[in-house]
Coordinates of C-alpha atoms in Angstrom, one line a residue:
M1 CA 152.2 198.8 95.8
P2 CA 151.3 196.9 92.6
A3 CA 150.1 193.3 92.9
D4 CA 153.1 191.9 91.1
S5 CA 155.4 193.8 93.5
L6 CA 153.5 192.2 96.5
D7 CA 153.9 188.8 94.9
A8 CA 157.6 189.3 94.4
R9 CA 158.0 190.4 98.1
F10 CA 156.0 187.4 99.3
A11 CA 158.1 185.0 97.1
R12 CA 161.2 186.6 98.6
A13 CA 159.8 186.2 102.1
E14 CA 159.1 182.5 101.4
L15 CA 162.7 182.0 100.2
L16 CA 164.1 183.7 103.3
F17 CA 161.9 181.6 105.5
Q18 CA 163.1 178.4 103.8
Q19 CA 166.7 179.6 104.4
S20 CA 165.9 180.1 108.1
R21 CA 166.5 183.8 107.8
H22 CA 163.3 184.5 109.8
E23 CA 164.0 188.1 110.8
L24 CA 164.5 189.2 107.2
A25 CA 161.5 187.2 106.1
A26 CA 159.4 188.9 108.8
H27 CA 160.6 192.3 107.6
E28 CA 159.4 191.6 104.0
L29 CA 156.0 190.3 105.3
R30 CA 155.5 193.4 107.4
Q31 CA 156.2 195.6 104.3
I32 CA 153.5 193.7 102.5
L33 CA 151.0 194.0 105.4
A34 CA 151.6 197.7 105.7
V35 CA 149.9 198.2 102.3
A36 CA 147.7 195.1 102.2
P37 CA 146.6 194.2 105.7
E38 CA 143.9 191.8 104.4
N39 CA 146.4 189.1 103.4
P40 CA 145.9 185.7 105.2
P41 CA 149.0 184.1 103.6
A42 CA 151.3 186.9 104.8
H43 CA 149.8 186.9 108.3
A44 CA 150.2 183.1 108.4
L45 CA 153.8 183.1 107.2
L46 CA 154.7 186.0 109.6
A47 CA 153.3 183.9 112.4
L48 CA 155.7 181.1 111.5
C49 CA 158.6 183.5 111.3
L50 CA 157.8 184.9 114.7
V51 CA 157.4 181.6 116.4
E52 CA 160.9 180.6 115.1
Q53 CA 162.1 183.7 116.9
K54 CA 160.3 182.7 120.1
Q55 CA 158.0 185.7 119.9
F56 CA 155.0 183.6 120.9
D57 CA 152.4 186.3 121.8
E58 CA 152.9 188.2 118.5
A59 CA 153.0 184.9 116.6
Q60 CA 149.7 183.8 117.9
R61 CA 148.1 187.2 117.2
E62 CA 149.2 186.9 113.6
A63 CA 148.0 183.3 113.3
E64 CA 144.6 184.3 114.7
V65 CA 144.3 187.2 112.2
A66 CA 145.2 184.8 109.4
V67 CA 142.5 182.4 110.5
G68 CA 140.0 185.2 111.0
Q69 CA 140.7 186.7 107.5
G70 CA 140.8 183.3 105.8
P71 CA 138.7 180.7 107.7
D72 CA 138.8 178.4 104.6
F73 CA 142.5 178.9 104.1
A74 CA 144.2 175.7 105.3
F75 CA 147.7 177.2 105.6
A76 CA 146.4 179.7 108.2
H77 CA 145.1 176.8 110.4
Y78 CA 148.5 175.0 109.9
A79 CA 150.3 178.2 111.0
R80 CA 148.1 178.4 114.1
A81 CA 148.7 174.8 114.9
R82 CA 152.5 175.3 114.7
V83 CA 152.3 178.3 117.0
L84 CA 150.1 176.5 119.6
E85 CA 152.3 173.5 119.5
E86 CA 155.4 175.6 120.3
R87 CA 153.4 177.1 123.1
N88 CA 152.7 173.6 124.5
D89 CA 149.0 173.9 123.9
F90 CA 148.7 170.5 122.3
D91 CA 144.9 170.3 122.5
G92 CA 144.5 173.6 120.6
A93 CA 147.2 172.6 118.1
A94 CA 145.5 169.2 117.4
A95 CA 142.2 171.0 116.8
A96 CA 143.9 173.6 114.5
I97 CA 145.8 171.0 112.4
G98 CA 142.6 168.9 112.2
E99 CA 140.9 171.8 110.5
A100 CA 143.8 172.3 108.1
V101 CA 143.7 168.6 107.2
R102 CA 139.9 168.8 106.7
L103 CA 140.3 171.7 104.3
E104 CA 143.3 170.1 102.4
P105 CA 143.4 166.4 103.1
T106 CA 146.1 165.6 100.6
D107 CA 148.8 168.0 101.9
A108 CA 151.6 165.9 103.4
D109 CA 152.9 168.9 105.4
F110 CA 149.7 169.1 107.3
H111 CA 149.7 165.4 108.1
A112 CA 153.4 165.6 109.2
Q113 CA 152.5 168.4 111.6
H114 CA 149.6 166.3 112.9
A115 CA 152.1 163.5 113.5
Q116 CA 154.4 165.9 115.3
I117 CA 151.6 167.1 117.7
R118 CA 150.5 163.5 118.4
F119 CA 154.2 162.6 119.1
N120 CA 154.6 165.4 121.6
R121 CA 151.5 164.1 123.4
H122 CA 153.1 160.6 123.6
E123 CA 150.4 159.2 121.4
W124 CA 152.7 157.0 119.4
A125 CA 150.2 155.0 117.4
L126 CA 148.3 158.1 116.4
A127 CA 151.5 159.8 115.4
L128 CA 152.4 156.8 113.3
A129 CA 149.0 156.8 111.6
A130 CA 149.2 160.5 110.8
A131 CA 152.7 160.2 109.4
E132 CA 151.7 157.3 107.2
T133 CA 148.7 159.1 105.9
G134 CA 150.9 161.9 104.8
L135 CA 153.3 159.5 103.1
Q136 CA 150.3 158.2 101.0
F137 CA 150.3 161.6 99.3
D138 CA 154.1 162.2 99.3
P139 CA 156.1 159.0 99.9
E140 CA 159.4 161.0 100.0
H141 CA 158.2 163.6 102.4
V142 CA 161.2 164.1 104.8
A143 CA 159.4 165.2 107.9
A144 CA 156.7 162.5 107.6
N145 CA 159.3 159.8 107.1
N146 CA 161.3 161.0 110.2
L147 CA 158.2 161.2 112.3
R148 CA 157.1 157.7 111.1
A149 CA 160.6 156.4 112.2
M150 CA 160.4 158.3 115.6
A151 CA 156.9 156.7 116.3
L152 CA 158.2 153.3 115.3
V153 CA 161.1 153.6 117.8
K154 CA 158.7 154.5 120.6
L155 CA 156.5 151.5 119.6
G156 CA 159.5 149.2 119.8
R157 CA 159.8 148.6 116.1
Q158 CA 163.5 149.7 115.7
A159 CA 164.2 147.6 112.6
E160 CA 161.4 149.3 110.6
A161 CA 162.5 152.7 112.0
G162 CA 166.0 152.1 110.8
Q163 CA 164.9 151.1 107.3
T164 CA 162.7 154.2 107.1
I165 CA 165.5 156.6 108.1
D166 CA 168.1 154.9 105.9
A167 CA 165.8 155.4 102.9
T168 CA 165.2 159.0 103.9
L169 CA 168.9 159.6 104.2
A170 CA 169.6 158.1 100.8
R171 CA 167.2 160.6 99.3
S172 CA 168.2 163.6 101.5
P173 CA 171.8 163.0 102.8
E174 CA 172.2 166.6 103.8
N175 CA 169.2 166.8 106.1
S176 CA 170.4 167.5 109.7
F177 CA 167.2 166.4 111.4
T178 CA 167.3 163.0 109.6
H179 CA 170.9 162.4 110.7
A180 CA 170.0 163.3 114.3
N181 CA 166.9 161.0 114.1
R182 CA 169.2 158.1 112.8
G183 CA 171.5 158.8 115.7
W184 CA 168.8 158.5 118.3
T185 CA 167.5 155.3 116.7
L186 CA 171.0 153.8 116.8
L187 CA 171.4 154.9 120.4
E188 CA 168.1 153.1 121.3
S189 CA 169.5 149.9 119.8
G190 CA 172.8 150.3 121.7
D191 CA 175.1 151.3 118.8
R192 CA 176.6 154.4 120.4
K193 CA 179.6 154.7 118.0
Q194 CA 177.5 154.9 114.8
A195 CA 175.0 157.1 116.7
L196 CA 177.8 159.5 117.6
H197 CA 178.8 159.6 113.9
H198 CA 175.3 160.7 112.8
F199 CA 175.0 163.2 115.6
Q200 CA 178.3 164.8 114.6
E201 CA 177.2 164.8 110.9
S202 CA 173.9 166.5 111.9
L203 CA 175.8 169.2 113.8
R204 CA 178.1 169.7 110.8
L205 CA 175.1 170.4 108.7
D206 CA 173.3 172.5 111.3
P207 CA 175.4 173.6 114.3
T208 CA 172.2 174.9 116.0
N209 CA 170.5 171.5 116.1
D210 CA 170.0 171.0 119.9
W211 CA 168.5 167.6 119.4
A212 CA 171.7 166.4 117.8
R213 CA 173.8 168.2 120.5
A214 CA 171.9 166.4 123.2
G215 CA 172.5 163.1 121.3
V216 CA 176.3 163.7 121.3
V217 CA 176.2 164.2 125.1
E218 CA 174.2 160.9 125.6
A219 CA 176.3 158.9 123.2
L220 CA 179.6 160.0 124.8
K221 CA 178.3 159.2 128.3
A222 CA 177.0 155.8 127.1
G223 CA 180.6 154.8 126.7
N224 CA 180.5 154.2 130.5
P225 CA 178.8 150.8 131.1
I226 CA 177.0 152.1 134.2
Y227 CA 175.5 155.1 132.3
A228 CA 174.7 152.8 129.3
V229 CA 172.4 150.8 131.6
M230 CA 170.8 154.0 133.0
L231 CA 170.3 155.4 129.5
R232 CA 168.4 152.3 128.4
Y233 CA 166.1 152.8 131.4
F234 CA 165.6 156.5 130.6
L235 CA 164.8 155.8 127.0
W236 CA 162.4 153.0 128.0
M237 CA 160.6 155.2 130.4
Q238 CA 160.2 157.9 127.8
K239 CA 158.2 155.5 125.7
L240 CA 155.6 155.1 128.4
S241 CA 152.6 157.3 129.1
Q242 CA 152.7 159.4 132.2
G243 CA 150.3 157.0 134.0
A244 CA 152.6 154.1 133.1
Q245 CA 155.6 155.9 134.3
W246 CA 154.0 156.6 137.7
A247 CA 152.9 153.0 137.9
V248 CA 156.6 151.9 137.5
I249 CA 157.8 154.4 140.1
I250 CA 155.1 153.6 142.7
G251 CA 155.3 149.9 141.9
L252 CA 159.0 149.8 142.6
F253 CA 158.6 151.8 145.8
V254 CA 155.8 149.7 147.1
G255 CA 157.6 146.5 146.1
N256 CA 160.6 147.6 148.1
K257 CA 158.5 148.4 151.1
L258 CA 156.7 145.0 151.0
L259 CA 160.0 143.2 150.6
G260 CA 161.3 145.0 153.7
A261 CA 158.2 144.1 155.7
W262 CA 158.5 140.5 154.6
A263 CA 162.2 140.4 155.7
A264 CA 161.2 141.9 159.1
S265 CA 158.8 139.1 159.7
N266 CA 161.3 136.5 158.4
P267 CA 164.7 137.3 160.0
A268 CA 166.4 134.5 158.2
M269 CA 165.7 136.2 154.9
K270 CA 167.2 139.6 155.8
K271 CA 170.6 138.6 154.4
W272 CA 169.0 138.0 151.0
V273 CA 166.7 141.0 151.0
L274 CA 169.3 143.6 152.1
P275 CA 171.3 143.4 148.9
I276 CA 168.2 143.8 146.8
Q277 CA 167.2 146.8 148.8
L278 CA 170.6 148.3 148.5
V279 CA 170.5 147.8 144.7
Y280 CA 167.1 149.4 144.6
L281 CA 168.4 152.4 146.6
G282 CA 171.4 152.7 144.4
F283 CA 169.2 152.5 141.3
V284 CA 166.9 155.3 142.6
L285 CA 169.8 157.5 143.4
L286 CA 171.2 157.0 139.9
T287 CA 167.9 157.9 138.2
W288 CA 168.4 161.3 139.7
L289 CA 172.1 161.8 139.8
A290 CA 173.5 159.8 136.8
Q291 CA 172.9 162.5 134.3
P292 CA 174.5 165.5 136.2
I293 CA 177.4 163.3 137.5
F294 CA 178.3 162.0 134.1
N295 CA 177.8 165.5 132.6
L296 CA 180.4 166.6 135.2
L297 CA 182.8 163.9 134.1
L298 CA 182.1 164.8 130.5
R299 CA 183.5 168.3 131.1
L300 CA 186.9 166.6 131.2
N301 CA 186.4 165.5 127.6
R302 CA 187.4 168.1 125.0
Y303 CA 184.4 167.2 122.8
G304 CA 182.0 166.6 125.6
R305 CA 182.4 170.0 127.3
L306 CA 181.6 171.7 124.0
A307 CA 178.5 169.6 123.5
L308 CA 177.0 170.2 126.9
S309 CA 174.3 172.8 127.0
E310 CA 174.4 175.7 129.5
E311 CA 171.7 174.1 131.6
Q312 CA 173.5 170.8 131.7
T313 CA 176.7 172.5 132.7
R314 CA 174.9 174.5 135.5
S315 CA 173.2 171.3 136.7
A316 CA 176.5 169.4 136.8
N317 CA 178.2 172.2 138.7
L318 CA 175.5 172.4 141.3
V319 CA 175.3 168.7 141.9
G320 CA 179.1 168.5 141.9
T321 CA 179.3 171.2 144.5
C322 CA 176.9 169.2 146.7
L323 CA 178.8 166.0 146.4
F324 CA 182.2 167.7 146.8
T325 CA 181.0 169.4 150.0
G326 CA 179.6 166.1 151.3
L327 CA 182.9 164.2 150.5
T328 CA 184.9 167.0 152.2
A329 CA 182.7 166.9 155.3
L330 CA 183.0 163.2 155.4
G331 CA 186.8 163.3 155.2
I332 CA 187.0 165.9 158.0
A333 CA 184.5 163.9 160.1
I334 CA 186.6 160.8 159.8
A335 CA 189.7 162.7 160.8
A336 CA 188.0 164.5 163.7
G337 CA 186.3 161.4 165.2
F338 CA 182.8 161.8 163.7
P339 CA 181.4 164.9 165.5
L340 CA 177.7 164.9 165.1
W341 CA 177.5 168.3 163.2
L342 CA 179.9 167.0 160.5
I343 CA 177.9 163.8 160.1
V344 CA 174.8 166.0 159.6
L345 CA 176.6 168.3 157.2
T346 CA 177.7 165.2 155.2
L347 CA 174.2 163.8 155.0
V348 CA 172.7 167.2 154.2
S349 CA 175.2 167.9 151.4
F350 CA 174.6 164.5 149.8
G351 CA 170.9 164.7 150.2
L352 CA 170.7 168.2 148.7
A353 CA 172.1 166.9 145.4
L354 CA 168.7 165.2 144.8
P355 CA 166.4 168.4 144.7
V356 CA 169.2 170.3 143.0
S357 CA 169.5 167.7 140.2
A358 CA 165.8 168.1 139.5
I359 CA 165.8 171.8 138.9
F360 CA 167.0 171.7 135.2
K361 CA 165.0 168.6 134.5
C362 CA 161.8 170.7 134.9
H363 CA 160.6 172.7 132.0
E364 CA 161.1 176.5 132.0
G365 CA 158.4 178.5 133.7
W366 CA 156.5 177.8 136.9
P367 CA 157.6 174.1 137.2
R368 CA 161.3 175.1 137.3
K369 CA 160.6 178.0 139.6
V370 CA 158.7 175.8 142.1
M371 CA 161.5 173.2 142.0
T372 CA 164.1 175.9 142.5
A373 CA 162.2 177.3 145.5
Y374 CA 161.9 173.9 147.0
A375 CA 165.6 173.2 146.6
G376 CA 166.3 176.5 148.2
A377 CA 164.0 175.8 151.1
M378 CA 165.7 172.4 151.5
A379 CA 169.1 174.0 151.5
L380 CA 168.1 176.5 154.2
T381 CA 166.6 173.8 156.3
G382 CA 169.7 171.6 156.0
L383 CA 172.1 174.5 156.7
A384 CA 170.0 175.5 159.8
S385 CA 170.1 172.0 161.1
V386 CA 173.9 171.9 160.8
V387 CA 174.3 175.2 162.6
L388 CA 171.9 174.2 165.4
V389 CA 173.5 170.8 165.9
A390 CA 177.0 172.4 166.0
A391 CA 175.6 174.8 168.7
N392 CA 174.2 171.8 170.7
Q393 CA 170.6 173.0 170.2
P394 CA 168.0 170.2 170.4
T395 CA 166.0 171.7 167.6
G396 CA 168.9 170.9 165.2
M397 CA 168.1 167.2 165.0
A398 CA 164.4 168.0 164.6
L399 CA 165.3 170.1 161.6
A400 CA 167.5 167.4 160.3
G401 CA 164.5 165.0 160.5
L402 CA 162.4 167.6 158.6
F403 CA 165.2 167.8 156.0
A404 CA 165.1 164.0 155.6
M405 CA 161.3 164.0 155.2
G406 CA 161.8 166.7 152.5
I407 CA 164.2 164.5 150.6
F408 CA 161.6 161.7 150.6
I409 CA 158.9 164.1 149.4
N410 CA 161.2 165.5 146.7
G411 CA 161.1 162.3 144.7
F412 CA 157.4 162.6 144.2
L413 CA 157.2 166.4 143.9
A414 CA 160.0 166.5 141.3
N415 CA 158.4 163.8 139.2
I416 CA 155.1 165.7 139.2
L417 CA 156.9 169.0 138.2
M418 CA 158.9 167.3 135.5
S419 CA 155.8 166.0 133.8
Q420 CA 154.3 169.6 133.5
R421 CA 154.8 171.6 130.3
P422 CA 153.6 175.1 130.9
R423 CA 152.2 177.3 128.2
R424 CA 154.7 179.6 126.7

């Protein structure tokens, strides 16, 4: 195949890639590599096409070939960084993009990718620095501007973030990602109506934008004042490092225990401490159940049910089933004079909503599998305790106690699993 024909094919592949027609672009690149296998640019671009199609193993092979054939070709290292980032190998991705930046320090695309990797690692200040370095070479770079705004939001500098995104939107009003980014910035500041407008515009421009779709769901739920408070808490927690998040969780738990111990030694203070403890308990339950419960309510909204993802719908259905079973058991128990087995069934059903709600909060892979297995084990333990209590077997209450202990452990186990991002 003549060189000019190869160049034409590569230009066509680049155009198809820019149009998000990744499968067709990959076909063109494979045609090139069939006759010219020593071609680092084609291997690198093919890696990017494959990672967009979630073909991670093949994408990494192509990226490694590109780097091997062109160790001084910066774009090959960039492609490798993109693949490793998508595979949740952030350390490897940071090293790869660092090499790309070393080889071509003035390329804004590379600095934007560096910012993206730092952002995914919750390194907000480093993400901001990388984005601003890229903007020194291309002040109008859309991705770098968006990442600068995203980092500013996490650093609590919402006003600067809004100015950055507004300027980016003025230059690129048809960019779906920028509209979604503006929506999340507005949601952080409590302006859900304007946020919803930008999320909807983002989806109009790109119906496959899952980030915007998630924003629509959160903006609709934030219309409820209770969920609006919880959303502020969720967004605040996301800004913290994993260590800081654990400090908050453990600190609240220990504080509640110390408060209870103090009230026990000072009986006159119990009437003041009890409401605080009940508020704490309600808050803890809402941190786990607010999202699936309000997702369940959102299914009654004609726009909301279309915005919910399949995972959100399944989580809402599972939690709803647990709560409905618990309410039904409670109603029957009241009518029947509170037989013990129905009380146990009520408590088991309500309690099971907690591990079930955590399943789809865990990333796909081993964390979700472990959480699913744990929820299944809890369900079997709870069901066995109900059956044994109904049969007047003394082991029934022992199993009910084991179930209660499992619910307590669930809070810590689920938080650990939710923080894990397995390699893909």
